[in-house]
Amino acid sequence: MEYILVAGGAGFIGSHLCKALLDGGQPVLCVDNLITGDPKNIKSLGDRQEFVFLEHDITGPFAGLSSKLSGYRLSAIFHLASPASPNKLSRRSYINFPIETLLANSAGTYNLLKVADGEKAKFLYASTSEIYGDPLVSPQPENYFGNVNPNGLRSVYDEGKRFGEAMTFGFRRKFGVNARIVRIFNTYGPNMQEDDGRVVSNFIVQALSGGGITIYGDGSQTRSFCFVSDMIQGLTQAMFHEGTEGEVFNLGNPDERTVLELATMIKKMTGSNSQIVHEELPEGDPARRKPDITKAKRLLSWEPKVSLEQGLEKTIEYFKGSMKKLP
Ligand code: NAD
Ligand code: UDP
């Protein structure tokens, strides 16, 4: 039997990917050290015969990973294993795991690429819109090289991902690994952690619990929010579509909104009495972010289908069910 390895499979996006692959009839090997993910995300997959969970840190010595994986034949590897929330108030944030984040995207990427090379497996590296930093060009196309502070607060993530991209194409050029890079733009949906700290989950949790909705800065900064089901479709197409080897794709929803607009929408959709409160804008917070997805449309025939309203509705329903205690 051939498996698809999902590194970071117990996380938010990874858990949806594991489920989608299993639903499509593919055996899945999920590798995760649970640093920011949660076993409850994959609990419902646990009794499926073709699902294997291995608790493991991909940044350890290669021999450890290699022996853990021995006996499994792999056809493809999705590398999603990295902390991803920039909110220093969250215990899951990459700001609180600076070295772990750098290593997940450097040593971790190296280890997984060595596995891909040995197995002759396809490889997909989950990069990020953050490699564009605080962009001077909008929307951001794949051939924009970005505006990144190499040692600012966010650099452990931004530069980690930039290194990961270079490593991925280094292995492709030197060893011919069948690799592609996907730059994920702000994605949200069920299975985000209540205490993740990213904006959509924070605003929904705050609105549902009646606490203040915390806008950092004046709320004029923009983001473009993609619902997770669209992202999973894009990730699988980027891995398995013909002609994706050696390509870089932006995946995200180009529907650009201000953070203030998002807060107002969530307050209205939840019927919340929460007040909007303004707090200090974190260092290095990008002012604009919007993907140019022309390339994904052309090569993958992919574009997001779920509107922000529809996606928020599903996410609000999820948090209503999953939040520990509502007042
Ligand atoms: P997440 O934190 O929910 O998932 C990441 C998973 O990786 C977690 O389960 C975590 O425990 C695991 N992990 C981290 N370091 C590991 C290690 N050393 N060994 C094994 N497992 C490890 O975050 P997410 O939002 O699902 O993000 C998944 C990937 O997508 C990340 O690489 C992230 O950088 C990228 N991404 C996400 C977004 C987004 O908006 N959600 C945007 C851009 C990029
Ligand atoms: N943000 C906010 N309040 C919060 C959390 C985030 O105003 O409680 C803002 C944050 O400053 C940023 C945007 O929302 O401008 C998106 O933040 P997120 O953490 O989701 O990810 P980013 O896109 O910055 O990586």
PDB file of N, CA, C and O in Angstrom, residues 218-271:
ATOM      1  N   ASP A 218      -5.934  50.666  13.682  1.00  0.00           N
ATOM      2  CA  ASP A 218      -7.241  51.286  13.375  1.00  0.00           C
ATOM      3  C   ASP A 218      -8.138  50.370  12.549  1.00  0.00           C
ATOM      4  O   ASP A 218      -9.275  50.727  12.234  1.00  0.00           O
ATOM      5  N   GLY A 219      -7.620  49.200  12.177  1.00  0.00           N
ATOM      6  CA  GLY A 219      -8.435  48.226  11.431  1.00  0.00           C
ATOM      7  C   GLY A 219      -8.476  48.488   9.933  1.00  0.00           C
ATOM      8  O   GLY A 219      -9.227  47.851   9.205  1.00  0.00           O
ATOM      9  N   SER A 220      -7.623  49.413   9.457  1.00  0.00           N
ATOM     10  CA  SER A 220      -7.636  49.707   8.013  1.00  0.00           C
ATOM     11  C   SER A 220      -6.740  48.738   7.238  1.00  0.00           C
ATOM     12  O   SER A 220      -6.776  48.697   6.001  1.00  0.00           O
ATOM     13  N   GLN A 221      -5.922  47.946   7.956  1.00  0.00           N
ATOM     14  CA  GLN A 221      -5.086  46.956   7.262  1.00  0.00           C
ATOM     15  C   GLN A 221      -5.997  45.910   6.600  1.00  0.00           C
ATOM     16  O   GLN A 221      -7.080  45.630   7.117  1.00  0.00           O
ATOM     17  N   THR A 222      -5.556  45.363   5.474  1.00  0.00           N
ATOM     18  CA  THR A 222      -6.414  44.411   4.750  1.00  0.00           C
ATOM     19  C   THR A 222      -5.832  43.001   4.774  1.00  0.00           C
ATOM     20  O   THR A 222      -4.629  42.800   4.890  1.00  0.00           O
ATOM     21  N   ARG A 223      -6.750  42.055   4.647  1.00  0.00           N
ATOM     22  CA  ARG A 223      -6.405  40.652   4.427  1.00  0.00           C
ATOM     23  C   ARG A 223      -7.454  40.100   3.467  1.00  0.00           C
ATOM     24  O   ARG A 223      -8.530  40.678   3.299  1.00  0.00           O
ATOM     25  N   SER A 224      -7.159  38.926   2.869  1.00  0.00           N
ATOM     26  CA  SER A 224      -8.071  38.296   1.913  1.00  0.00           C
ATOM     27  C   SER A 224      -8.282  36.881   2.422  1.00  0.00           C
ATOM     28  O   SER A 224      -7.319  36.120   2.506  1.00  0.00           O
ATOM     29  N   PHE A 225      -9.503  36.542   2.801  1.00  0.00           N
ATOM     30  CA  PHE A 225      -9.739  35.330   3.588  1.00  0.00           C
ATOM     31  C   PHE A 225     -10.288  34.191   2.734  1.00  0.00           C
ATOM     32  O   PHE A 225     -11.293  34.346   2.044  1.00  0.00           O
ATOM     33  N   CYS A 226      -9.633  33.043   2.844  1.00  0.00           N
ATOM     34  CA  CYS A 226     -10.010  31.872   2.033  1.00  0.00           C
ATOM     35  C   CYS A 226     -10.583  30.791   2.954  1.00  0.00           C
ATOM     36  O   CYS A 226      -9.964  30.449   3.976  1.00  0.00           O
ATOM     37  N   PHE A 227     -11.738  30.256   2.589  1.00  0.00           N
ATOM     38  CA  PHE A 227     -12.317  29.179   3.410  1.00  0.00           C
ATOM     39  C   PHE A 227     -11.536  27.891   3.157  1.00  0.00           C
ATOM     40  O   PHE A 227     -11.072  27.612   2.051  1.00  0.00           O
ATOM     41  N   VAL A 228     -11.437  27.086   4.206  1.00  0.00           N
ATOM     42  CA  VAL A 228     -10.512  25.940   4.171  1.00  0.00           C
ATOM     43  C   VAL A 228     -10.856  24.916   3.083  1.00  0.00           C
ATOM     44  O   VAL A 228      -9.953  24.310   2.497  1.00  0.00           O
ATOM     45  N   SER A 229     -12.136  24.718   2.755  1.00  0.00           N
ATOM     46  CA  SER A 229     -12.465  23.712   1.731  1.00  0.00           C
ATOM     47  C   SER A 229     -11.891  24.126   0.370  1.00  0.00           C
ATOM     48  O   SER A 229     -11.418  23.279  -0.402  1.00  0.00           O
ATOM     49  N   ASP A 230     -11.903  25.430   0.084  1.00  0.00           N
ATOM     50  CA  ASP A 230     -11.286  25.904  -1.165  1.00  0.00           C
ATOM     51  C   ASP A 230      -9.780  25.664  -1.138  1.00  0.00           C
ATOM     52  O   ASP A 230      -9.176  25.272  -2.142  1.00  0.00           O
ATOM     53  N   MET A 231      -9.167  25.903   0.025  1.00  0.00           N
ATOM     54  CA  MET A 231      -7.717  25.711   0.131  1.00  0.00           C
ATOM     55  C   MET A 231      -7.332  24.244  -0.095  1.00  0.00           C
ATOM     56  O   MET A 231      -6.347  23.947  -0.786  1.00  0.00           O
ATOM     57  N   ILE A 232      -8.128  23.332   0.459  1.00  0.00           N
ATOM     58  CA  ILE A 232      -7.811  21.899   0.318  1.00  0.00           C
ATOM     59  C   ILE A 232      -7.878  21.495  -1.157  1.00  0.00           C
ATOM     60  O   ILE A 232      -7.007  20.773  -1.663  1.00  0.00           O
ATOM     61  N   GLN A 233      -8.889  22.001  -1.837  1.00  0.00           N
ATOM     62  CA  GLN A 233      -9.013  21.743  -3.282  1.00  0.00           C
ATOM     63  C   GLN A 233      -7.761  22.249  -4.006  1.00  0.00           C
ATOM     64  O   GLN A 233      -7.179  21.555  -4.841  1.00  0.00           O
ATOM     65  N   GLY A 234      -7.333  23.444  -3.665  1.00  0.00           N
ATOM     66  CA  GLY A 234      -6.155  24.032  -4.313  1.00  0.00           C
ATOM     67  C   GLY A 234      -4.888  23.240  -4.015  1.00  0.00           C
ATOM     68  O   GLY A 234      -4.064  22.999  -4.903  1.00  0.00           O
ATOM     69  N   LEU A 235      -4.731  22.823  -2.764  1.00  0.00           N
ATOM     70  CA  LEU A 235      -3.519  22.077  -2.377  1.00  0.00           C
ATOM     71  C   LEU A 235      -3.444  20.738  -3.105  1.00  0.00           C
ATOM     72  O   LEU A 235      -2.376  20.347  -3.596  1.00  0.00           O
ATOM     73  N   THR A 236      -4.563  20.047  -3.196  1.00  0.00           N
ATOM     74  CA  THR A 236      -4.522  18.727  -3.844  1.00  0.00           C
ATOM     75  C   THR A 236      -4.302  18.896  -5.356  1.00  0.00           C
ATOM     76  O   THR A 236      -3.545  18.143  -5.961  1.00  0.00           O
ATOM     77  N   GLN A 237      -4.906  19.931  -5.920  1.00  0.00           N
ATOM     78  CA  GLN A 237      -4.672  20.149  -7.356  1.00  0.00           C
ATOM     79  C   GLN A 237      -3.219  20.541  -7.626  1.00  0.00           C
ATOM     80  O   GLN A 237      -2.628  20.107  -8.616  1.00  0.00           O
ATOM     81  N   ALA A 238      -2.644  21.350  -6.747  1.00  0.00           N
ATOM     82  CA  ALA A 238      -1.235  21.743  -6.939  1.00  0.00           C
ATOM     83  C   ALA A 238      -0.310  20.530  -6.834  1.00  0.00           C
ATOM     84  O   ALA A 238       0.727  20.466  -7.484  1.00  0.00           O
ATOM     85  N   MET A 239      -0.683  19.549  -6.007  1.00  0.00           N
ATOM     86  CA  MET A 239       0.145  18.341  -5.875  1.00  0.00           C
ATOM     87  C   MET A 239      -0.044  17.405  -7.078  1.00  0.00           C
ATOM     88  O   MET A 239       0.930  16.890  -7.627  1.00  0.00           O
ATOM     89  N   PHE A 240      -1.302  17.191  -7.467  1.00  0.00           N
ATOM     90  CA  PHE A 240      -1.564  16.075  -8.382  1.00  0.00           C
ATOM     91  C   PHE A 240      -1.843  16.462  -9.838  1.00  0.00           C
ATOM     92  O   PHE A 240      -1.827  15.602 -10.706  1.00  0.00           O
ATOM     93  N   HIS A 241      -2.105  17.740 -10.095  1.00  0.00           N
ATOM     94  CA  HIS A 241      -2.366  18.164 -11.479  1.00  0.00           C
ATOM     95  C   HIS A 241      -1.111  17.988 -12.335  1.00  0.00           C
ATOM     96  O   HIS A 241       0.008  18.169 -11.846  1.00  0.00           O
ATOM     97  N   GLU A 242      -1.302  17.689 -13.607  1.00  0.00           N
ATOM     98  CA  GLU A 242      -0.183  17.662 -14.558  1.00  0.00           C
ATOM     99  C   GLU A 242       0.463  19.046 -14.625  1.00  0.00           C
ATOM    100  O   GLU A 242      -0.245  20.059 -14.502  1.00  0.00           O
ATOM    101  N   GLY A 243       1.761  19.094 -14.823  1.00  0.00           N
ATOM    102  CA  GLY A 243       2.425  20.369 -15.112  1.00  0.00           C
ATOM    103  C   GLY A 243       2.661  21.255 -13.897  1.00  0.00           C
ATOM    104  O   GLY A 243       2.936  22.451 -14.046  1.00  0.00           O
ATOM    105  N   THR A 244       2.594  20.702 -12.679  1.00  0.00           N
ATOM    106  CA  THR A 244       2.807  21.534 -11.489  1.00  0.00           C
ATOM    107  C   THR A 244       4.225  21.406 -10.938  1.00  0.00           C
ATOM    108  O   THR A 244       4.625  22.182 -10.070  1.00  0.00           O
ATOM    109  N   GLU A 245       4.969  20.423 -11.430  1.00  0.00           N
ATOM    110  CA  GLU A 245       6.327  20.210 -10.925  1.00  0.00           C
ATOM    111  C   GLU A 245       7.187  21.455 -11.170  1.00  0.00           C
ATOM    112  O   GLU A 245       7.172  22.009 -12.277  1.00  0.00           O
ATOM    113  N   GLY A 246       7.868  21.916 -10.128  1.00  0.00           N
ATOM    114  CA  GLY A 246       8.749  23.074 -10.270  1.00  0.00           C
ATOM    115  C   GLY A 246       8.024  24.407 -10.290  1.00  0.00           C
ATOM    116  O   GLY A 246       8.644  25.440 -10.551  1.00  0.00           O
ATOM    117  N   GLU A 247       6.730  24.404  -9.994  1.00  0.00           N
ATOM    118  CA  GLU A 247       5.966  25.662 -10.041  1.00  0.00           C
ATOM    119  C   GLU A 247       5.710  26.207  -8.632  1.00  0.00           C
ATOM    120  O   GLU A 247       5.714  25.463  -7.647  1.00  0.00           O
ATOM    121  N   VAL A 248       5.448  27.513  -8.582  1.00  0.00           N
ATOM    122  CA  VAL A 248       5.067  28.199  -7.336  1.00  0.00           C
ATOM    123  C   VAL A 248       3.673  28.772  -7.558  1.00  0.00           C
ATOM    124  O   VAL A 248       3.432  29.428  -8.575  1.00  0.00           O
ATOM    125  N   PHE A 249       2.771  28.494  -6.613  1.00  0.00           N
ATOM    126  CA  PHE A 249       1.396  28.992  -6.756  1.00  0.00           C
ATOM    127  C   PHE A 249       0.976  29.801  -5.543  1.00  0.00           C
ATOM    128  O   PHE A 249       1.138  29.346  -4.403  1.00  0.00           O
ATOM    129  N   ASN A 250       0.377  30.952  -5.778  1.00  0.00           N
ATOM    130  CA  ASN A 250      -0.394  31.621  -4.741  1.00  0.00           C
ATOM    131  C   ASN A 250      -1.736  30.924  -4.649  1.00  0.00           C
ATOM    132  O   ASN A 250      -2.398  30.709  -5.677  1.00  0.00           O
ATOM    133  N   LEU A 251      -2.158  30.560  -3.425  1.00  0.00           N
ATOM    134  CA  LEU A 251      -3.527  30.062  -3.234  1.00  0.00           C
ATOM    135  C   LEU A 251      -4.182  30.901  -2.141  1.00  0.00           C
ATOM    136  O   LEU A 251      -3.648  31.040  -1.041  1.00  0.00           O
ATOM    137  N   GLY A 252      -5.325  31.470  -2.471  1.00  0.00           N
ATOM    138  CA  GLY A 252      -6.050  32.299  -1.510  1.00  0.00           C
ATOM    139  C   GLY A 252      -7.255  32.885  -2.206  1.00  0.00           C
ATOM    140  O   GLY A 252      -7.455  32.694  -3.410  1.00  0.00           O
ATOM    141  N   ASN A 253      -8.037  33.598  -1.428  1.00  0.00           N
ATOM    142  CA  ASN A 253      -9.231  34.231  -1.991  1.00  0.00           C
ATOM    143  C   ASN A 253      -8.946  35.714  -2.193  1.00  0.00           C
ATOM    144  O   ASN A 253      -8.629  36.404  -1.230  1.00  0.00           O
ATOM    145  N   PRO A 254      -9.044  36.221  -3.424  1.00  0.00           N
ATOM    146  CA  PRO A 254      -8.677  37.622  -3.659  1.00  0.00           C
ATOM    147  C   PRO A 254      -9.679  38.654  -3.123  1.00  0.00           C
ATOM    148  O   PRO A 254      -9.471  39.854  -3.308  1.00  0.00           O
ATOM    149  N   ASP A 255     -10.718  38.199  -2.438  1.00  0.00           N
ATOM    150  CA  ASP A 255     -11.720  39.120  -1.886  1.00  0.00           C
ATOM    151  C   ASP A 255     -11.112  39.862  -0.678  1.00  0.00           C
ATOM    152  O   ASP A 255     -11.147  39.381   0.447  1.00  0.00           O
ATOM    153  N   GLU A 256     -10.558  41.050  -0.960  1.00  0.00           N
ATOM    154  CA  GLU A 256      -9.785  41.794   0.061  1.00  0.00           C
ATOM    155  C   GLU A 256     -10.712  42.608   0.969  1.00  0.00           C
ATOM    156  O   GLU A 256     -11.592  43.306   0.487  1.00  0.00           O
ATOM    157  N   ARG A 257     -10.503  42.493   2.276  1.00  0.00           N
ATOM    158  CA  ARG A 257     -11.337  43.213   3.251  1.00  0.00           C
ATOM    159  C   ARG A 257     -10.457  43.889   4.288  1.00  0.00           C
ATOM    160  O   ARG A 257      -9.374  43.384   4.608  1.00  0.00           O
ATOM    161  N   THR A 258     -10.965  44.952   4.882  1.00  0.00           N
ATOM    162  CA  THR A 258     -10.227  45.533   6.017  1.00  0.00           C
ATOM    163  C   THR A 258     -10.565  44.709   7.261  1.00  0.00           C
ATOM    164  O   THR A 258     -11.613  44.041   7.320  1.00  0.00           O
ATOM    165  N   VAL A 259      -9.699  44.803   8.247  1.00  0.00           N
ATOM    166  CA  VAL A 259      -9.921  44.083   9.505  1.00  0.00           C
ATOM    167  C   VAL A 259     -11.161  44.652  10.208  1.00  0.00           C
ATOM    168  O   VAL A 259     -11.945  43.916  10.823  1.00  0.00           O
ATOM    169  N   LEU A 260     -11.372  45.952  10.061  1.00  0.00           N
ATOM    170  CA  LEU A 260     -12.566  46.575  10.665  1.00  0.00           C
ATOM    171  C   LEU A 260     -13.843  45.999  10.033  1.00  0.00           C
ATOM    172  O   LEU A 260     -14.820  45.687  10.728  1.00  0.00           O
ATOM    173  N   GLU A 261     -13.803  45.837   8.719  1.00  0.00           N
ATOM    174  CA  GLU A 261     -14.953  45.259   8.002  1.00  0.00           C
ATOM    175  C   GLU A 261     -15.234  43.832   8.509  1.00  0.00           C
ATOM    176  O   GLU A 261     -16.381  43.462   8.735  1.00  0.00           O
ATOM    177  N   LEU A 262     -14.168  43.070   8.704  1.00  0.00           N
ATOM    178  CA  LEU A 262     -14.324  41.696   9.194  1.00  0.00           C
ATOM    179  C   LEU A 262     -14.958  41.691  10.587  1.00  0.00           C
ATOM    180  O   LEU A 262     -15.888  40.915  10.860  1.00  0.00           O
ATOM    181  N   ALA A 263     -14.471  42.577  11.463  1.00  0.00           N
ATOM    182  CA  ALA A 263     -15.011  42.648  12.825  1.00  0.00           C
ATOM    183  C   ALA A 263     -16.496  42.994  12.787  1.00  0.00           C
ATOM    184  O   ALA A 263     -17.316  42.381  13.495  1.00  0.00           O
ATOM    185  N   THR A 264     -16.847  43.933  11.953  1.00  0.00           N
ATOM    186  CA  THR A 264     -18.247  44.378  11.864  1.00  0.00           C
ATOM    187  C   THR A 264     -19.131  43.239  11.361  1.00  0.00           C
ATOM    188  O   THR A 264     -20.232  43.006  11.873  1.00  0.00           O
ATOM    189  N   MET A 265     -18.632  42.516  10.362  1.00  0.00           N
ATOM    190  CA  MET A 265     -19.405  41.382   9.811  1.00  0.00           C
ATOM    191  C   MET A 265     -19.647  40.322  10.870  1.00  0.00           C
ATOM    192  O   MET A 265     -20.745  39.790  11.031  1.00  0.00           O
ATOM    193  N   ILE A 266     -18.584  39.976  11.601  1.00  0.00           N
ATOM    194  CA  ILE A 266     -18.683  38.891  12.597  1.00  0.00           C
ATOM    195  C   ILE A 266     -19.596  39.323  13.744  1.00  0.00           C
ATOM    196  O   ILE A 266     -20.420  38.543  14.230  1.00  0.00           O
ATOM    197  N   LYS A 267     -19.502  40.563  14.132  1.00  0.00           N
ATOM    198  CA  LYS A 267     -20.371  41.066  15.212  1.00  0.00           C
ATOM    199  C   LYS A 267     -21.842  40.935  14.772  1.00  0.00           C
ATOM    200  O   LYS A 267     -22.693  40.454  15.523  1.00  0.00           O
ATOM    201  N   LYS A 268     -22.101  41.324  13.535  1.00  0.00           N
ATOM    202  CA  LYS A 268     -23.475  41.275  13.033  1.00  0.00           C
ATOM    203  C   LYS A 268     -23.955  39.823  12.876  1.00  0.00           C
ATOM    204  O   LYS A 268     -25.060  39.465  13.307  1.00  0.00           O
ATOM    205  N   MET A 269     -23.101  38.980  12.286  1.00  0.00           N
ATOM    206  CA  MET A 269     -23.530  37.600  12.010  1.00  0.00           C
ATOM    207  C   MET A 269     -23.742  36.783  13.285  1.00  0.00           C
ATOM    208  O   MET A 269     -24.514  35.824  13.289  1.00  0.00           O
ATOM    209  N   THR A 270     -23.030  37.145  14.358  1.00  0.00           N
ATOM    210  CA  THR A 270     -23.207  36.401  15.615  1.00  0.00           C
ATOM    211  C   THR A 270     -24.287  37.048  16.490  1.00  0.00           C
ATOM    212  O   THR A 270     -24.628  36.516  17.547  1.00  0.00           O
ATOM    213  N   GLY A 271     -24.771  38.221  16.080  1.00  0.00           N
ATOM    214  CA  GLY A 271     -25.751  38.945  16.900  1.00  0.00           C
ATOM    215  C   GLY A 271     -25.167  39.332  18.245  1.00  0.00           C
ATOM    216  O   GLY A 271     -25.876  39.387  19.257  1.00  0.00           O
TER     217      GLY A 271
END
